[in-house]
Short mmCIF file of C-alpha atoms in Angstrom, two decimals:
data_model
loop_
_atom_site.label_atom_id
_atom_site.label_comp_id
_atom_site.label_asym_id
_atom_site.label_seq_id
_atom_site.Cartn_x
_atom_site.Cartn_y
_atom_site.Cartn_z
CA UNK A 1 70.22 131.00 150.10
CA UNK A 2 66.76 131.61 148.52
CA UNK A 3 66.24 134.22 151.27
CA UNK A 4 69.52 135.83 150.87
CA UNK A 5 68.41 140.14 149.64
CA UNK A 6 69.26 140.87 146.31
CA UNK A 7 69.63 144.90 145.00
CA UNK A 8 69.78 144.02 141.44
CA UNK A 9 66.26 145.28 140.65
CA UNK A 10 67.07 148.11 143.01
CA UNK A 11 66.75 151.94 140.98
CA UNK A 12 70.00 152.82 139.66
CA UNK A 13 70.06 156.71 140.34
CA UNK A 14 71.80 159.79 142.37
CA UNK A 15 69.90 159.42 146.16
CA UNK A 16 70.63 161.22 149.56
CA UNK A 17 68.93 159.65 152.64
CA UNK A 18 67.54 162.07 154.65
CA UNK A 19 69.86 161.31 157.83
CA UNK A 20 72.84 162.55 155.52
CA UNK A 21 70.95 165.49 155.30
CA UNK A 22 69.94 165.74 159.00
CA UNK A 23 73.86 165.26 159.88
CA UNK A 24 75.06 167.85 157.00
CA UNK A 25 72.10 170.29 158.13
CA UNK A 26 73.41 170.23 162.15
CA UNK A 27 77.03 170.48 161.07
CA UNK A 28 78.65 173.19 163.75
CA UNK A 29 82.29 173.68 161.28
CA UNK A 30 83.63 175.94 164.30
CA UNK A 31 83.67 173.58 166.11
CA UNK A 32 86.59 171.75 163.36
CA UNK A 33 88.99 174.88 164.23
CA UNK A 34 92.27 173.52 162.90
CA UNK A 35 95.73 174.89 163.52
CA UNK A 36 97.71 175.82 160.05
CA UNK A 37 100.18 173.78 158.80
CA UNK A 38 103.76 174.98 159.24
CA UNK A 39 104.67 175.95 156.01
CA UNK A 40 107.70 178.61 156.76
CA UNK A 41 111.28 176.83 155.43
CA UNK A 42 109.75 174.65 152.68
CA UNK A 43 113.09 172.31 151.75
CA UNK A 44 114.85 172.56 154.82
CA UNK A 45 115.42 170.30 157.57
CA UNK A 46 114.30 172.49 159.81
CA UNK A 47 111.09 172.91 157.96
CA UNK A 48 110.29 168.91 157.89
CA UNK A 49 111.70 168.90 161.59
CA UNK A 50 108.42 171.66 162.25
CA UNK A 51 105.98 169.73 160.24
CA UNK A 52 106.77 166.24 161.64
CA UNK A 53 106.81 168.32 165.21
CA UNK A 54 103.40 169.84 164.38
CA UNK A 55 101.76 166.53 163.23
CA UNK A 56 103.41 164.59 166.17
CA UNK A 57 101.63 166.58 168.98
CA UNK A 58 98.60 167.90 166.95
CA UNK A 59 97.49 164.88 165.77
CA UNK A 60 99.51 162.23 168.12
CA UNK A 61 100.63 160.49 165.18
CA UNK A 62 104.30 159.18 164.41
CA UNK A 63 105.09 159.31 160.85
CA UNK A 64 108.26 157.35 161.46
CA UNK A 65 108.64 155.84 157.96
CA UNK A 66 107.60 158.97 156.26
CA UNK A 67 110.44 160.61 157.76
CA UNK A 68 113.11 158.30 157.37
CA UNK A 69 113.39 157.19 160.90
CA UNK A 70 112.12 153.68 160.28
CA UNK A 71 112.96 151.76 156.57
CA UNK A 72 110.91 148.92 155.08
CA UNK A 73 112.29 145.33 155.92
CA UNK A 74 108.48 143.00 156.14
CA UNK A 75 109.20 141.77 152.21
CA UNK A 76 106.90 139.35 152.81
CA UNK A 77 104.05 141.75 152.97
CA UNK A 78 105.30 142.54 149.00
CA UNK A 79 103.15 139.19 147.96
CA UNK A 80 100.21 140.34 146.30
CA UNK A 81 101.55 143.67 145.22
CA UNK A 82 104.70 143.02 143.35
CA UNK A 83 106.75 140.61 141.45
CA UNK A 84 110.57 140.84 140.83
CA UNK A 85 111.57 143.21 143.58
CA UNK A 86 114.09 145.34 144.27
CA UNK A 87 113.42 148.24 146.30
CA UNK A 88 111.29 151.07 146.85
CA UNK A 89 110.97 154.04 144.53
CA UNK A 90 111.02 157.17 147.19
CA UNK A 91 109.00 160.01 145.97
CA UNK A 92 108.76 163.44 148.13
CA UNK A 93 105.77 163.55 150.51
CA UNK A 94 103.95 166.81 151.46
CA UNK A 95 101.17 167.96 153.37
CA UNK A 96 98.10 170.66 153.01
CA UNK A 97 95.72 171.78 154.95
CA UNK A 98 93.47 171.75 156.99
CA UNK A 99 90.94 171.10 154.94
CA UNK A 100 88.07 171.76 156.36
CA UNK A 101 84.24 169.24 155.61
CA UNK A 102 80.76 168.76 156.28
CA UNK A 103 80.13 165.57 154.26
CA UNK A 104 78.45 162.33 154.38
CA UNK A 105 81.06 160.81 155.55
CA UNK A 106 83.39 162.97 156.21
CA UNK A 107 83.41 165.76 158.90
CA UNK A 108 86.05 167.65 159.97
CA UNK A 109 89.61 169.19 159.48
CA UNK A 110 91.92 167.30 157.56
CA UNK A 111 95.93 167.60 156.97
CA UNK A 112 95.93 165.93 153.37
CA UNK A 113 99.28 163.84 152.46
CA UNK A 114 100.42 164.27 148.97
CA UNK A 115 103.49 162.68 146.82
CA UNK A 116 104.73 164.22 143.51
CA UNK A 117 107.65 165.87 142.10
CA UNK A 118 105.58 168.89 140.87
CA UNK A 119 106.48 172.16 142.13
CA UNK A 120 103.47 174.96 142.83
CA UNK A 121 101.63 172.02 143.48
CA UNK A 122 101.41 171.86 147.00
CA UNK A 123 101.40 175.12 147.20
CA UNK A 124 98.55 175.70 144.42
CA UNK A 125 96.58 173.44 146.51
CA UNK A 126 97.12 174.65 150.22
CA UNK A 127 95.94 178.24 148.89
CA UNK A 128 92.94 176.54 147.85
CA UNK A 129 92.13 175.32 150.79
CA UNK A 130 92.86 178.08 151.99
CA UNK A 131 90.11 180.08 150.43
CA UNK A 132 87.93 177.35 151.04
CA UNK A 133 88.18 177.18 154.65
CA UNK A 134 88.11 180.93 155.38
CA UNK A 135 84.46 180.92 153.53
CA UNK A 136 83.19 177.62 155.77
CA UNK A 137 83.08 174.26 154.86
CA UNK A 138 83.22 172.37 151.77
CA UNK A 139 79.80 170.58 151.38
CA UNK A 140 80.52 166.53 150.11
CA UNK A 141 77.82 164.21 149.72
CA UNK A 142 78.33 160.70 147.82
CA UNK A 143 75.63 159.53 145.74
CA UNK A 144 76.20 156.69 143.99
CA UNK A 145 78.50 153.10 144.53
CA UNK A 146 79.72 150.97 141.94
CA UNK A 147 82.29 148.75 140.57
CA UNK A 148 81.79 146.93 137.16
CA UNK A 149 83.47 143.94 135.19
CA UNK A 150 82.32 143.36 131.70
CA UNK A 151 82.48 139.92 130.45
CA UNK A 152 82.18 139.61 126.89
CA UNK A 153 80.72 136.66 124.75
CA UNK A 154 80.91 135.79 120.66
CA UNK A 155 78.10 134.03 119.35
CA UNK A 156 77.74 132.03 115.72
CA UNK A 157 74.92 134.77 114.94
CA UNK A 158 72.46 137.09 116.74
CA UNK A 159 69.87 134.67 117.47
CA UNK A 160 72.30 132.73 119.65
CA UNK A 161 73.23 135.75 121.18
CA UNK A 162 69.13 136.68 121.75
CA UNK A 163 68.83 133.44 123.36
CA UNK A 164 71.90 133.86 125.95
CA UNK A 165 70.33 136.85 127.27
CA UNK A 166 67.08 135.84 127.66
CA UNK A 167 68.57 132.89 129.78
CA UNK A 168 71.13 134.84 131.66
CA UNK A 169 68.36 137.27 132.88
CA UNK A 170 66.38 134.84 134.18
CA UNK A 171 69.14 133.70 136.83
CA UNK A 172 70.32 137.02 137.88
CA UNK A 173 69.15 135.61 141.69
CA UNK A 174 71.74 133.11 141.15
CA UNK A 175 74.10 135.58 140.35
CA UNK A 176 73.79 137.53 143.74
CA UNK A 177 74.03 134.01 145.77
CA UNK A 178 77.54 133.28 143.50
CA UNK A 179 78.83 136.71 144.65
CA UNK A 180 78.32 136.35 148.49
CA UNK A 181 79.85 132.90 147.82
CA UNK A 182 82.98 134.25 145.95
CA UNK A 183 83.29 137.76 148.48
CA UNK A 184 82.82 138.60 152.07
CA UNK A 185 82.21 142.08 151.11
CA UNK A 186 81.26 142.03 147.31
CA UNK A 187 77.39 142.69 146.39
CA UNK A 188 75.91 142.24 143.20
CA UNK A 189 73.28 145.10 142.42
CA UNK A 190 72.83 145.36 138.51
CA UNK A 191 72.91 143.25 135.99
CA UNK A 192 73.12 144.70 132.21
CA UNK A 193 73.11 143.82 128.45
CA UNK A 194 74.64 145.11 125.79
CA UNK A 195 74.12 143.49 122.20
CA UNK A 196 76.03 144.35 118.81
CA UNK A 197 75.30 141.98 116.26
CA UNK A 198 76.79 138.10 117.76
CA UNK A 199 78.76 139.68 120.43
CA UNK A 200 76.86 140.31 123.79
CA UNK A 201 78.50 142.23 126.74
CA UNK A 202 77.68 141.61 130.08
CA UNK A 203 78.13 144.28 132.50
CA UNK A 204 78.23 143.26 136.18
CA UNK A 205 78.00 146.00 138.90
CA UNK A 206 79.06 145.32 142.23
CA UNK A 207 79.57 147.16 145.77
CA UNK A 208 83.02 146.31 147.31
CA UNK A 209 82.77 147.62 150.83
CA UNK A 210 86.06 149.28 151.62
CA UNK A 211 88.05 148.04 149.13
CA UNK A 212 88.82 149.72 145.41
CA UNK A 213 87.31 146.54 144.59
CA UNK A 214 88.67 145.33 140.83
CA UNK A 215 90.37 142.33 142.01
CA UNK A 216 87.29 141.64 144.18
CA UNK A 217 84.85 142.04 141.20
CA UNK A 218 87.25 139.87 138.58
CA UNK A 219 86.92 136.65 141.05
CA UNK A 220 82.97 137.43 141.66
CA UNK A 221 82.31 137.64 137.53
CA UNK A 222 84.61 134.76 136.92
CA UNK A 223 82.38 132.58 139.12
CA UNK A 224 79.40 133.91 137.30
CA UNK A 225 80.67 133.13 133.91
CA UNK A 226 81.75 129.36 135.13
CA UNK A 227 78.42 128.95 136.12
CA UNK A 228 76.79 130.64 133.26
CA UNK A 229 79.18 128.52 130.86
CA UNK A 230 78.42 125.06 132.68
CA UNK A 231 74.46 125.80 132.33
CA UNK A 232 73.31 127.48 129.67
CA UNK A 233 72.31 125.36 127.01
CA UNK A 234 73.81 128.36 124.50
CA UNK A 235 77.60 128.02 124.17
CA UNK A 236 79.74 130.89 122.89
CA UNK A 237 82.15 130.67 120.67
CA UNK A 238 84.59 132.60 122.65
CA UNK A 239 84.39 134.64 125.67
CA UNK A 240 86.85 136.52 128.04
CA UNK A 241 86.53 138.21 131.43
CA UNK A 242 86.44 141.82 130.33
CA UNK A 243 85.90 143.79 126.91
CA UNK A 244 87.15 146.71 127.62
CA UNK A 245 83.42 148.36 128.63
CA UNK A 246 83.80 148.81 132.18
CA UNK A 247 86.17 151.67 131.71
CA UNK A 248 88.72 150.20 134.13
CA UNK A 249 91.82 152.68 134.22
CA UNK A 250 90.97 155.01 131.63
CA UNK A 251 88.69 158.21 130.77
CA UNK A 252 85.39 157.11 128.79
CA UNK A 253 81.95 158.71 127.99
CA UNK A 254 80.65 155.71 129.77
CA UNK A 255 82.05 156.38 132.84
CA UNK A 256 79.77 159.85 133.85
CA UNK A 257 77.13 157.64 135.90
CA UNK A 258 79.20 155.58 138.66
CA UNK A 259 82.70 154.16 138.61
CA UNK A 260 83.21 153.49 142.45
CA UNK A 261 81.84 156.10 144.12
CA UNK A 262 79.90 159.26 142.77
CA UNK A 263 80.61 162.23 144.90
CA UNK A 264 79.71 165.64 144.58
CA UNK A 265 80.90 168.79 146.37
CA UNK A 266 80.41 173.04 146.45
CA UNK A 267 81.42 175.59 148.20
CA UNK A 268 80.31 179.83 148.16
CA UNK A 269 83.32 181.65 148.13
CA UNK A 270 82.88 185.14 149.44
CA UNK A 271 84.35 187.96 147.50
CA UNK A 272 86.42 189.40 149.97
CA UNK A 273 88.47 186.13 150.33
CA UNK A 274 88.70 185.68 146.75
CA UNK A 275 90.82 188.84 146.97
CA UNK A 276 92.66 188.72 149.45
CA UNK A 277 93.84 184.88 149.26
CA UNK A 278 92.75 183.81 145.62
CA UNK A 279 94.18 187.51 144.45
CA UNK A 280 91.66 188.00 141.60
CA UNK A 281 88.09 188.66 141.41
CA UNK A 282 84.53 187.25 140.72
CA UNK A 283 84.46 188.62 137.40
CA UNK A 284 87.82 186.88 136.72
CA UNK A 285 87.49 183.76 138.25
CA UNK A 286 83.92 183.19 136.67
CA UNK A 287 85.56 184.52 133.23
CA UNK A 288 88.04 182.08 133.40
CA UNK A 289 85.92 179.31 133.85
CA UNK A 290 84.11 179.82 130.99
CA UNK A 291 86.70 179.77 128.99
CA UNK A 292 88.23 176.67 130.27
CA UNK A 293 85.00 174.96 129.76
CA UNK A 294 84.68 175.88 126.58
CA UNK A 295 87.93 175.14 125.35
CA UNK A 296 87.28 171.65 126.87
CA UNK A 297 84.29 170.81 125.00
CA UNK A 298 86.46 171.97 122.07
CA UNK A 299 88.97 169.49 122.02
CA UNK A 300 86.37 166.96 122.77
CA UNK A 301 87.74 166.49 126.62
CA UNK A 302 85.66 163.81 129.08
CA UNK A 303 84.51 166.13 132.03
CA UNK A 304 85.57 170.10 132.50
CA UNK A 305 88.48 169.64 134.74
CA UNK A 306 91.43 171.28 134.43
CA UNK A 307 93.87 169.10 136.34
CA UNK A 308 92.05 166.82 139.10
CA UNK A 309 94.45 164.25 138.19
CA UNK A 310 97.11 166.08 139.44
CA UNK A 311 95.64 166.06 142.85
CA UNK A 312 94.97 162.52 142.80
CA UNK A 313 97.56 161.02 141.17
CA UNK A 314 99.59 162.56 144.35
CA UNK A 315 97.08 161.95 147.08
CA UNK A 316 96.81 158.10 145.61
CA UNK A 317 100.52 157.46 145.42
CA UNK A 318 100.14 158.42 149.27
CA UNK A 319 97.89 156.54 150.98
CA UNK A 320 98.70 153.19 148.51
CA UNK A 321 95.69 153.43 146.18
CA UNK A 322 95.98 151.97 142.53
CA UNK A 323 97.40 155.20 140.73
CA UNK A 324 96.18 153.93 137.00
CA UNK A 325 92.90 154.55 138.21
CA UNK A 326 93.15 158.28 137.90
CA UNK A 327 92.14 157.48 134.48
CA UNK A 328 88.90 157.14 135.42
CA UNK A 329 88.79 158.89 138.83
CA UNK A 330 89.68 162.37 137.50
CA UNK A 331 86.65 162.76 135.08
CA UNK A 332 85.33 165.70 136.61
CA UNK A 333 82.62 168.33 135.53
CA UNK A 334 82.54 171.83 137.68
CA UNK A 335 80.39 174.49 137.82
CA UNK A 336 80.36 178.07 138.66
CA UNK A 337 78.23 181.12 138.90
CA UNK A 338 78.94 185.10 139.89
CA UNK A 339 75.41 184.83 142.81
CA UNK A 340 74.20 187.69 145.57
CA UNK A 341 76.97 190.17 147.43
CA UNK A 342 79.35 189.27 144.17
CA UNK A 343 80.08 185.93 146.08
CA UNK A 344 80.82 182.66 143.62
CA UNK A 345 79.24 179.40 144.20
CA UNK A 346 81.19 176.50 142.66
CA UNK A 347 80.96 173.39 142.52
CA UNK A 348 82.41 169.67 141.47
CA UNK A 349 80.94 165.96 140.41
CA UNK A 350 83.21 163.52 140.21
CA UNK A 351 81.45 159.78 139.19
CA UNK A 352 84.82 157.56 139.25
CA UNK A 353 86.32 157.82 142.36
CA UNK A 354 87.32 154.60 143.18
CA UNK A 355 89.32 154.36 146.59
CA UNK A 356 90.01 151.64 148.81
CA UNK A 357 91.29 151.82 152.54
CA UNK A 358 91.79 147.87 153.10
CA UNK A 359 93.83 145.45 150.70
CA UNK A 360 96.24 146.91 147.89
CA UNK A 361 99.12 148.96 149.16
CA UNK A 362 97.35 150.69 151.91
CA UNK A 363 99.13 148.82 154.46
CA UNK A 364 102.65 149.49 153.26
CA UNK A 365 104.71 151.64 156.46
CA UNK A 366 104.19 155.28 154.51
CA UNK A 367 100.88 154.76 153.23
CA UNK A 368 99.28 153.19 155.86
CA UNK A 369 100.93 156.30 158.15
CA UNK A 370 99.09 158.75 155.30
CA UNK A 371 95.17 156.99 155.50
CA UNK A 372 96.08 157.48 159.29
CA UNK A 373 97.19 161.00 159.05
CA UNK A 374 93.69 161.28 157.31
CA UNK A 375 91.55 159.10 159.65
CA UNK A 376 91.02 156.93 156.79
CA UNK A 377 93.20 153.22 157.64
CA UNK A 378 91.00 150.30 157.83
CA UNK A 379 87.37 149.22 157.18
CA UNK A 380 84.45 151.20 157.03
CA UNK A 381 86.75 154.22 155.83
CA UNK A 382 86.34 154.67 152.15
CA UNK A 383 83.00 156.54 151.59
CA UNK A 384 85.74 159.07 153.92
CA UNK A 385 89.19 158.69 151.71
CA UNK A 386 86.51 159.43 148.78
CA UNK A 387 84.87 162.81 150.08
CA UNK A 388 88.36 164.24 151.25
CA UNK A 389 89.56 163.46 147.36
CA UNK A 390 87.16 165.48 145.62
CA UNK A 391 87.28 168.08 147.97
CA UNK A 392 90.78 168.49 147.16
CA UNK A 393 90.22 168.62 143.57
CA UNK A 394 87.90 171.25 144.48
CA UNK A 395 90.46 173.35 145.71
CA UNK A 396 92.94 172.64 143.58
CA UNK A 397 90.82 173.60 140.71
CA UNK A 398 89.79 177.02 142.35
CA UNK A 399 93.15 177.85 142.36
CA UNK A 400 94.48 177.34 139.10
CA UNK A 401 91.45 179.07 137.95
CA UNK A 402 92.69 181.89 140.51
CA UNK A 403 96.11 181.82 139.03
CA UNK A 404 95.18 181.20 135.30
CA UNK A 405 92.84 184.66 135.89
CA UNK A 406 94.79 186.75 137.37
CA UNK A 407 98.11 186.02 135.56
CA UNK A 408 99.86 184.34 138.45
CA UNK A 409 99.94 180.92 136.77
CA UNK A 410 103.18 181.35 135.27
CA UNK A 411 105.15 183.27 137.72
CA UNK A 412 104.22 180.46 140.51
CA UNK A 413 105.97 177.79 137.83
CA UNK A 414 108.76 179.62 137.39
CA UNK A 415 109.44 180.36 141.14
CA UNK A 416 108.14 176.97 142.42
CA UNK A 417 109.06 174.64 139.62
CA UNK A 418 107.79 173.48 136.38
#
């Protein structure tokens, strides 16, 4: 075990390897050609009948359960996910697309499963892609991993408290040999304290391979904490497993470094196509934006996103991914400038997204059919499932920005839904 490699003292900062840039760099996106998605008869039978048709022998996949033709009877697979049973809650499942990436880990067309009960959404969204693909692809590169648990300890006074941390960074080795011991895929890379007054928070980042990763991290700082508690000759007074720090499941100011994955994505949108398929212009769009980001830092928002939660919240429902952690995942910041031929460059950074594609509810009938519909079921798929969700919020936030600019925002509600 004294051998085992430890990444705690590794630099905590945004890094691209210079194969991810070889493989974005050599990218051919014709070669990613992708047929449209049916999207004549919206509601109809006939409609789902064409879209099921079109997936079937485009992508040789069988969305049986999707589509009704197979129902849920494995109850035993509910252990671990639910308690107290009764049935399943059937929300309407659409698709976009293609959308069309050159990212780290992601390369390719992709027909992106979505469940809400929002009209225009869809439809808000496929227009952005839209757009997007008609200018080339959208750029994704992921910079950053992480998933944190913050243990929290009360001391009799600060001295104590001085003492504990002194101690506890002095066995952070120990700490990486606990995690392999506790986790298969879990590894320990930062340790960090936080001290106000007698209470000291500890702040434990890990990497969780292809999982989302909280459960995984909750057992790995538990064993930490036993440890800690049986040898350190300070004793707390009380402690529990998390103090609310690690922004689990909710929008913070801490959470703009890394909350699972950090992912950032752009795309130059040339004018003509912002006019013919956006239906505004540069000037507009770019106008718009301002504004929005303004009014954001106004009323004291986390981010400059105008709805990436919308996005997620349906693309996570989906493929089976914990939907409370749109909280944190949609923290987004965007930018956008007017550059040469009147073509706009935009951009998104998204620090939270925290996807899994093993464990949870991604092997549930539907969802595992939607991570397979994506190319994103199984191990060694997340860094994937990750770049394909910000690129969507990409698109979904050029066209609201569309909409809100050219005053089509309200028409679409009332002719689509709310």
């Amino acid at each position: 075990m004294k051998n085992l490699t430890s990444n705690i003292s590794r630099p905590k900062y945004d890094y691209i390897d210079s194969s991810v840039l070889d493989k974005l760099e050599s990218y051919n996106h014709q070669l990613s050609k992708a047929e449209k998605i049916p999207d004549q008869d919206p509601y109809s039978i006939n409609g789902q009948k064409l879209r099921l048709n079109f997936i079937r022998s485009t992508l040789n996949l069988d969305m049986d359960f999707i589509s009704g033709q197979k129902v849920f009877n494995n109850n035993e697979s509910l252990k671990g996910n639910i308690e107290n049973y009764i049935g399943m809650s059937q929300i309407p499942t659409g698709i976009v697309g293609p959308l069309v990436l050159n990212g780290s880990a992601a390369q390719g067309a992709f027909y992106i499963p979505l469940a809400t009960t929002e009209g225009a959404l869809l439809a808000s969204y496929n227009r952005g892609a839209k757009a997007c693909r008609e200018c080339g692809p959208i750029t994704v590169i992921t910079l950053q991993e992480g998933v944190q648990r913050t243990p929290t300890f009360k001391f009799k006074n600060l001295i104590d408290a001085g003492k504990f941390s002194t101690w506890v960074m002095d066995h952070t080795e120990t700490f990486s040999v606990l995690t392999r011991e506790s986790s298969n895929y879990a590894i320990l890379n930062d340790v960090n304290v936080n001290i106000e007054g007698n209470i000291l928070i500890l702040k434990l980042e890990y990497t969780s391979g292809d999982a989302s990763g909280q459960n995984m991290v909750t057992i790995c700082s538990d064993k930490i904490c036993q440890f800690i508690l049986e040898n350190c000759p300070i004793k707390p007074v009380f402690w529990t497993i998390e103090g609310n720090f690690s922004g689990d499941k909710k929008i913070s100011p801490l959470n703009t470094r890394v909350r699972g994955k950090k992912v950032t994505a752009e795309i130059v949108l040339k004018e003509e196509i912002i006019r013919s398929v956006l239906k505004t212009t540069p000037a507009l769009l770019y106008e718009q934006w301002k504004i929005c980001v303004s009014g954001a830092k106004k009323a004291g928002v986390v981010g400059s996103g105008m709805h990436p939660s919308n996005g997620l919240a349906a693309l996570f429902i989906a493929c089976g991914q914990d939907v409370a952690c749109t909280g944190e995942a949609s923290v987004a910041v965007t930018r956008m400038e007017i550059i040469e031929n009147n073509d706009i460059y935009f951009a998104i950074t998204m620090s939270n997204m925290i996807v899994g594609t093993v464990g949870g509810g991604t092997s549930f009938p539907t969802q595992k059919e939607c991570l397979e519909l994506l190319g994103c079921y199984g191990a060694g798929k997340s860094g994937k499932l990750a770049e394909i969700a910000i690129a969507l919020c990409l698109t979904g936030e050029l066209s609201i920005f569309a909409a809100m600019s050219s005053g089509q925002f309200t028409a679409a509600h009332q002719k689509l839904g709310r």
